């Protein structure tokens, strides 16, 4: 929320939907840094193939069909706070939007904490 010191410039970011809409066509650099809390764990934690977390920045909410940015992290055992980031450049047409998605294939629920951020900066047309 803006009341907690968030820097916000321009009209492209919609705080309600969590989407950044490109005001003009061009190349944008995106960054998302999420602070997450692993709230609970299985009784006997064992590493397994599906114990991963993906964070994506996708265009038009179509992560499978459009270009996107992605990072993958393999989760360790235990409850606690950790941070995951994704950054890169995407081309957006005027009116297209980008947003952050979390694909949690871990064995426990995660909560995004305050202090997480999402930014977009036009770098060229």
mmCIF file with all atom_site columns, C-alpha atoms in Angstrom:
data_model
loop_
_atom_site.group_PDB
_atom_site.id
_atom_site.type_symbol
_atom_site.label_atom_id
_atom_site.label_alt_id
_atom_site.label_comp_id
_atom_site.label_asym_id
_atom_site.label_entity_id
_atom_site.label_seq_id
_atom_site.pdbx_PDB_ins_code
_atom_site.Cartn_x
_atom_site.Cartn_y
_atom_site.Cartn_z
_atom_site.occupancy
_atom_site.B_iso_or_equiv
_atom_site.pdbx_formal_charge
_atom_site.auth_seq_id
_atom_site.auth_comp_id
_atom_site.auth_asym_id
_atom_site.auth_atom_id
_atom_site.pdbx_PDB_model_num
ATOM 1   C CA . UNK A 1 1   ? 0.000  0.000   0.000   1.00 0.00 ? 1   UNK A CA 1
ATOM 2   C CA . UNK A 1 2   ? 1.103  3.536   -0.703  1.00 0.00 ? 2   UNK A CA 1
ATOM 3   C CA . UNK A 1 3   ? 0.653  4.439   2.958   1.00 0.00 ? 3   UNK A CA 1
ATOM 4   C CA . UNK A 1 4   ? 3.613  2.192   3.826   1.00 0.00 ? 4   UNK A CA 1
ATOM 5   C CA . UNK A 1 5   ? 6.104  4.156   1.726   1.00 0.00 ? 5   UNK A CA 1
ATOM 6   C CA . UNK A 1 6   ? 5.689  2.500   -1.658  1.00 0.00 ? 6   UNK A CA 1
ATOM 7   C CA . UNK A 1 7   ? 7.173  4.500   -4.536  1.00 0.00 ? 7   UNK A CA 1
ATOM 8   C CA . UNK A 1 8   ? 4.676  4.856   -7.380  1.00 0.00 ? 8   UNK A CA 1
ATOM 9   C CA . UNK A 1 9   ? 5.101  6.956   -10.513 1.00 0.00 ? 9   UNK A CA 1
ATOM 10  C CA . UNK A 1 10  ? 2.996  6.872   -13.668 1.00 0.00 ? 10  UNK A CA 1
ATOM 11  C CA . UNK A 1 11  ? -0.425 5.516   -14.407 1.00 0.00 ? 11  UNK A CA 1
ATOM 12  C CA . UNK A 1 12  ? 0.532  2.012   -15.577 1.00 0.00 ? 12  UNK A CA 1
ATOM 13  C CA . UNK A 1 13  ? 0.391  0.248   -12.206 1.00 0.00 ? 13  UNK A CA 1
ATOM 14  C CA . UNK A 1 14  ? -2.997 -0.808  -10.897 1.00 0.00 ? 14  UNK A CA 1
ATOM 15  C CA . UNK A 1 15  ? -2.642 -1.489  -7.164  1.00 0.00 ? 15  UNK A CA 1
ATOM 16  C CA . UNK A 1 16  ? -6.022 -3.249  -6.995  1.00 0.00 ? 16  UNK A CA 1
ATOM 17  C CA . UNK A 1 17  ? -5.361 -5.806  -9.741  1.00 0.00 ? 17  UNK A CA 1
ATOM 18  C CA . UNK A 1 18  ? -1.579 -6.021  -9.303  1.00 0.00 ? 18  UNK A CA 1
ATOM 19  C CA . UNK A 1 19  ? -1.075 -5.466  -13.029 1.00 0.00 ? 19  UNK A CA 1
ATOM 20  C CA . UNK A 1 20  ? 1.228  -3.106  -14.882 1.00 0.00 ? 20  UNK A CA 1
ATOM 21  C CA . UNK A 1 21  ? -0.322 -1.901  -18.157 1.00 0.00 ? 21  UNK A CA 1
ATOM 22  C CA . UNK A 1 22  ? 2.031  -0.496  -20.778 1.00 0.00 ? 22  UNK A CA 1
ATOM 23  C CA . UNK A 1 23  ? 1.064  3.056   -21.716 1.00 0.00 ? 23  UNK A CA 1
ATOM 24  C CA . UNK A 1 24  ? 3.095  2.781   -24.962 1.00 0.00 ? 24  UNK A CA 1
ATOM 25  C CA . UNK A 1 25  ? 4.643  -0.080  -26.925 1.00 0.00 ? 25  UNK A CA 1
ATOM 26  C CA . UNK A 1 26  ? 8.223  -0.784  -25.961 1.00 0.00 ? 26  UNK A CA 1
ATOM 27  C CA . UNK A 1 27  ? 10.770 -2.790  -24.028 1.00 0.00 ? 27  UNK A CA 1
ATOM 28  C CA . UNK A 1 28  ? 10.247 -2.799  -20.279 1.00 0.00 ? 28  UNK A CA 1
ATOM 29  C CA . UNK A 1 29  ? 12.506 -4.119  -17.566 1.00 0.00 ? 29  UNK A CA 1
ATOM 30  C CA . UNK A 1 30  ? 10.536 -5.920  -14.867 1.00 0.00 ? 30  UNK A CA 1
ATOM 31  C CA . UNK A 1 31  ? 11.590 -6.957  -11.389 1.00 0.00 ? 31  UNK A CA 1
ATOM 32  C CA . UNK A 1 32  ? 9.657  -8.802  -8.723  1.00 0.00 ? 32  UNK A CA 1
ATOM 33  C CA . UNK A 1 33  ? 11.109 -9.567  -5.304  1.00 0.00 ? 33  UNK A CA 1
ATOM 34  C CA . UNK A 1 34  ? 8.864  -11.627 -3.063  1.00 0.00 ? 34  UNK A CA 1
ATOM 35  C CA . UNK A 1 35  ? 9.383  -12.211 0.636   1.00 0.00 ? 35  UNK A CA 1
ATOM 36  C CA . UNK A 1 36  ? 7.603  -15.445 1.477   1.00 0.00 ? 36  UNK A CA 1
ATOM 37  C CA . UNK A 1 37  ? 6.858  -17.321 4.660   1.00 0.00 ? 37  UNK A CA 1
ATOM 38  C CA . UNK A 1 38  ? 6.530  -21.055 4.674   1.00 0.00 ? 38  UNK A CA 1
ATOM 39  C CA . UNK A 1 39  ? 3.745  -21.520 7.187   1.00 0.00 ? 39  UNK A CA 1
ATOM 40  C CA . UNK A 1 40  ? 3.801  -25.234 7.906   1.00 0.00 ? 40  UNK A CA 1
ATOM 41  C CA . UNK A 1 41  ? 5.597  -28.339 6.850   1.00 0.00 ? 41  UNK A CA 1
ATOM 42  C CA . UNK A 1 42  ? 4.918  -32.040 6.585   1.00 0.00 ? 42  UNK A CA 1
ATOM 43  C CA . UNK A 1 43  ? 5.606  -34.062 9.735   1.00 0.00 ? 43  UNK A CA 1
ATOM 44  C CA . UNK A 1 44  ? 8.613  -35.805 8.249   1.00 0.00 ? 44  UNK A CA 1
ATOM 45  C CA . UNK A 1 45  ? 10.168 -33.576 5.587   1.00 0.00 ? 45  UNK A CA 1
ATOM 46  C CA . UNK A 1 46  ? 11.914 -35.309 2.740   1.00 0.00 ? 46  UNK A CA 1
ATOM 47  C CA . UNK A 1 47  ? 13.339 -33.687 -0.379  1.00 0.00 ? 47  UNK A CA 1
ATOM 48  C CA . UNK A 1 48  ? 11.224 -34.520 -3.373  1.00 0.00 ? 48  UNK A CA 1
ATOM 49  C CA . UNK A 1 49  ? 11.092 -33.549 -7.005  1.00 0.00 ? 49  UNK A CA 1
ATOM 50  C CA . UNK A 1 50  ? 7.946  -31.446 -6.652  1.00 0.00 ? 50  UNK A CA 1
ATOM 51  C CA . UNK A 1 51  ? 9.303  -29.326 -3.792  1.00 0.00 ? 51  UNK A CA 1
ATOM 52  C CA . UNK A 1 52  ? 9.843  -26.311 -6.013  1.00 0.00 ? 52  UNK A CA 1
ATOM 53  C CA . UNK A 1 53  ? 8.593  -22.779 -6.316  1.00 0.00 ? 53  UNK A CA 1
ATOM 54  C CA . UNK A 1 54  ? 8.345  -20.829 -9.578  1.00 0.00 ? 54  UNK A CA 1
ATOM 55  C CA . UNK A 1 55  ? 7.853  -17.074 -9.769  1.00 0.00 ? 55  UNK A CA 1
ATOM 56  C CA . UNK A 1 56  ? 6.857  -15.703 -13.161 1.00 0.00 ? 56  UNK A CA 1
ATOM 57  C CA . UNK A 1 57  ? 6.133  -12.310 -14.694 1.00 0.00 ? 57  UNK A CA 1
ATOM 58  C CA . UNK A 1 58  ? 3.702  -12.964 -17.531 1.00 0.00 ? 58  UNK A CA 1
ATOM 59  C CA . UNK A 1 59  ? 2.115  -10.884 -20.276 1.00 0.00 ? 59  UNK A CA 1
ATOM 60  C CA . UNK A 1 60  ? -1.697 -10.901 -20.378 1.00 0.00 ? 60  UNK A CA 1
ATOM 61  C CA . UNK A 1 61  ? -1.779 -13.657 -17.667 1.00 0.00 ? 61  UNK A CA 1
ATOM 62  C CA . UNK A 1 62  ? -0.865 -16.223 -20.312 1.00 0.00 ? 62  UNK A CA 1
ATOM 63  C CA . UNK A 1 63  ? 2.321  -17.724 -18.985 1.00 0.00 ? 63  UNK A CA 1
ATOM 64  C CA . UNK A 1 64  ? 2.168  -20.714 -21.344 1.00 0.00 ? 64  UNK A CA 1
ATOM 65  C CA . UNK A 1 65  ? 1.488  -18.790 -24.562 1.00 0.00 ? 65  UNK A CA 1
ATOM 66  C CA . UNK A 1 66  ? 3.405  -15.516 -24.308 1.00 0.00 ? 66  UNK A CA 1
ATOM 67  C CA . UNK A 1 67  ? 6.946  -14.603 -23.449 1.00 0.00 ? 67  UNK A CA 1
ATOM 68  C CA . UNK A 1 68  ? 7.522  -14.510 -19.731 1.00 0.00 ? 68  UNK A CA 1
ATOM 69  C CA . UNK A 1 69  ? 10.227 -14.182 -17.127 1.00 0.00 ? 69  UNK A CA 1
ATOM 70  C CA . UNK A 1 70  ? 10.732 -17.059 -14.724 1.00 0.00 ? 70  UNK A CA 1
ATOM 71  C CA . UNK A 1 71  ? 12.866 -18.172 -11.812 1.00 0.00 ? 71  UNK A CA 1
ATOM 72  C CA . UNK A 1 72  ? 12.751 -21.512 -9.999  1.00 0.00 ? 72  UNK A CA 1
ATOM 73  C CA . UNK A 1 73  ? 13.801 -22.268 -6.441  1.00 0.00 ? 73  UNK A CA 1
ATOM 74  C CA . UNK A 1 74  ? 14.035 -25.621 -4.701  1.00 0.00 ? 74  UNK A CA 1
ATOM 75  C CA . UNK A 1 75  ? 12.750 -25.301 -1.152  1.00 0.00 ? 75  UNK A CA 1
ATOM 76  C CA . UNK A 1 76  ? 14.668 -26.529 1.858   1.00 0.00 ? 76  UNK A CA 1
ATOM 77  C CA . UNK A 1 77  ? 13.093 -28.073 4.930   1.00 0.00 ? 77  UNK A CA 1
ATOM 78  C CA . UNK A 1 78  ? 11.724 -26.007 7.755   1.00 0.00 ? 78  UNK A CA 1
ATOM 79  C CA . UNK A 1 79  ? 9.403  -23.115 8.337   1.00 0.00 ? 79  UNK A CA 1
ATOM 80  C CA . UNK A 1 80  ? 10.704 -19.649 7.769   1.00 0.00 ? 80  UNK A CA 1
ATOM 81  C CA . UNK A 1 81  ? 11.107 -16.525 5.722   1.00 0.00 ? 81  UNK A CA 1
ATOM 82  C CA . UNK A 1 82  ? 12.902 -16.541 2.377   1.00 0.00 ? 82  UNK A CA 1
ATOM 83  C CA . UNK A 1 83  ? 13.178 -14.279 -0.662  1.00 0.00 ? 83  UNK A CA 1
ATOM 84  C CA . UNK A 1 84  ? 12.905 -15.081 -4.364  1.00 0.00 ? 84  UNK A CA 1
ATOM 85  C CA . UNK A 1 85  ? 13.417 -12.633 -7.246  1.00 0.00 ? 85  UNK A CA 1
ATOM 86  C CA . UNK A 1 86  ? 12.852 -12.551 -10.976 1.00 0.00 ? 86  UNK A CA 1
ATOM 87  C CA . UNK A 1 87  ? 14.022 -9.841  -13.358 1.00 0.00 ? 87  UNK A CA 1
ATOM 88  C CA . UNK A 1 88  ? 14.332 -9.303  -17.087 1.00 0.00 ? 88  UNK A CA 1
ATOM 89  C CA . UNK A 1 89  ? 13.101 -7.490  -20.177 1.00 0.00 ? 89  UNK A CA 1
ATOM 90  C CA . UNK A 1 90  ? 9.793  -8.000  -22.000 1.00 0.00 ? 90  UNK A CA 1
ATOM 91  C CA . UNK A 1 91  ? 8.276  -6.260  -25.003 1.00 0.00 ? 91  UNK A CA 1
ATOM 92  C CA . UNK A 1 92  ? 4.716  -5.042  -24.435 1.00 0.00 ? 92  UNK A CA 1
ATOM 93  C CA . UNK A 1 93  ? 2.310  -3.501  -26.912 1.00 0.00 ? 93  UNK A CA 1
ATOM 94  C CA . UNK A 1 94  ? 0.406  -0.431  -25.720 1.00 0.00 ? 94  UNK A CA 1
ATOM 95  C CA . UNK A 1 95  ? -2.439 -1.645  -23.497 1.00 0.00 ? 95  UNK A CA 1
ATOM 96  C CA . UNK A 1 96  ? -0.924 -5.058  -22.707 1.00 0.00 ? 96  UNK A CA 1
ATOM 97  C CA . UNK A 1 97  ? -0.335 -5.846  -19.055 1.00 0.00 ? 97  UNK A CA 1
ATOM 98  C CA . UNK A 1 98  ? 2.153  -7.876  -17.056 1.00 0.00 ? 98  UNK A CA 1
ATOM 99  C CA . UNK A 1 99  ? 1.669  -9.397  -13.611 1.00 0.00 ? 99  UNK A CA 1
ATOM 100 C CA . UNK A 1 100 ? 3.412  -11.701 -11.148 1.00 0.00 ? 100 UNK A CA 1
ATOM 101 C CA . UNK A 1 101 ? 2.435  -15.330 -10.606 1.00 0.00 ? 101 UNK A CA 1
ATOM 102 C CA . UNK A 1 102 ? 3.608  -17.792 -7.964  1.00 0.00 ? 102 UNK A CA 1
ATOM 103 C CA . UNK A 1 103 ? 3.483  -21.491 -8.860  1.00 0.00 ? 103 UNK A CA 1
ATOM 104 C CA . UNK A 1 104 ? 3.840  -23.321 -5.549  1.00 0.00 ? 104 UNK A CA 1
ATOM 105 C CA . UNK A 1 105 ? 4.579  -27.026 -6.029  1.00 0.00 ? 105 UNK A CA 1
ATOM 106 C CA . UNK A 1 106 ? 5.927  -27.316 -2.480  1.00 0.00 ? 106 UNK A CA 1
ATOM 107 C CA . UNK A 1 107 ? 4.468  -29.443 0.279   1.00 0.00 ? 107 UNK A CA 1
ATOM 108 C CA . UNK A 1 108 ? 3.213  -26.495 2.341   1.00 0.00 ? 108 UNK A CA 1
ATOM 109 C CA . UNK A 1 109 ? 1.387  -23.188 1.832   1.00 0.00 ? 109 UNK A CA 1
ATOM 110 C CA . UNK A 1 110 ? 3.282  -19.930 1.413   1.00 0.00 ? 110 UNK A CA 1
ATOM 111 C CA . UNK A 1 111 ? 2.317  -16.361 2.290   1.00 0.00 ? 111 UNK A CA 1
ATOM 112 C CA . UNK A 1 112 ? 3.667  -13.289 0.477   1.00 0.00 ? 112 UNK A CA 1
ATOM 113 C CA . UNK A 1 113 ? 4.856  -10.770 3.065   1.00 0.00 ? 113 UNK A CA 1
ATOM 114 C CA . UNK A 1 114 ? 4.777  -6.983  3.078   1.00 0.00 ? 114 UNK A CA 1
ATOM 115 C CA . UNK A 1 115 ? 7.942  -5.456  1.707   1.00 0.00 ? 115 UNK A CA 1
ATOM 116 C CA . UNK A 1 116 ? 7.678  -7.523  -1.489  1.00 0.00 ? 116 UNK A CA 1
ATOM 117 C CA . UNK A 1 117 ? 7.861  -5.431  -4.651  1.00 0.00 ? 117 UNK A CA 1
ATOM 118 C CA . UNK A 1 118 ? 7.076  -5.378  -8.357  1.00 0.00 ? 118 UNK A CA 1
ATOM 119 C CA . UNK A 1 119 ? 8.418  -2.770  -10.769 1.00 0.00 ? 119 UNK A CA 1
ATOM 120 C CA . UNK A 1 120 ? 8.355  -1.945  -14.458 1.00 0.00 ? 120 UNK A CA 1
ATOM 121 C CA . UNK A 1 121 ? 10.474 0.646   -16.262 1.00 0.00 ? 121 UNK A CA 1
ATOM 122 C CA . UNK A 1 122 ? 10.274 1.587   -19.937 1.00 0.00 ? 122 UNK A CA 1
ATOM 123 C CA . UNK A 1 123 ? 13.793 1.250   -21.372 1.00 0.00 ? 123 UNK A CA 1
ATOM 124 C CA . UNK A 1 124 ? 13.181 1.732   -25.099 1.00 0.00 ? 124 UNK A CA 1
ATOM 125 C CA . UNK A 1 125 ? 10.676 1.789   -27.917 1.00 0.00 ? 125 UNK A CA 1
#
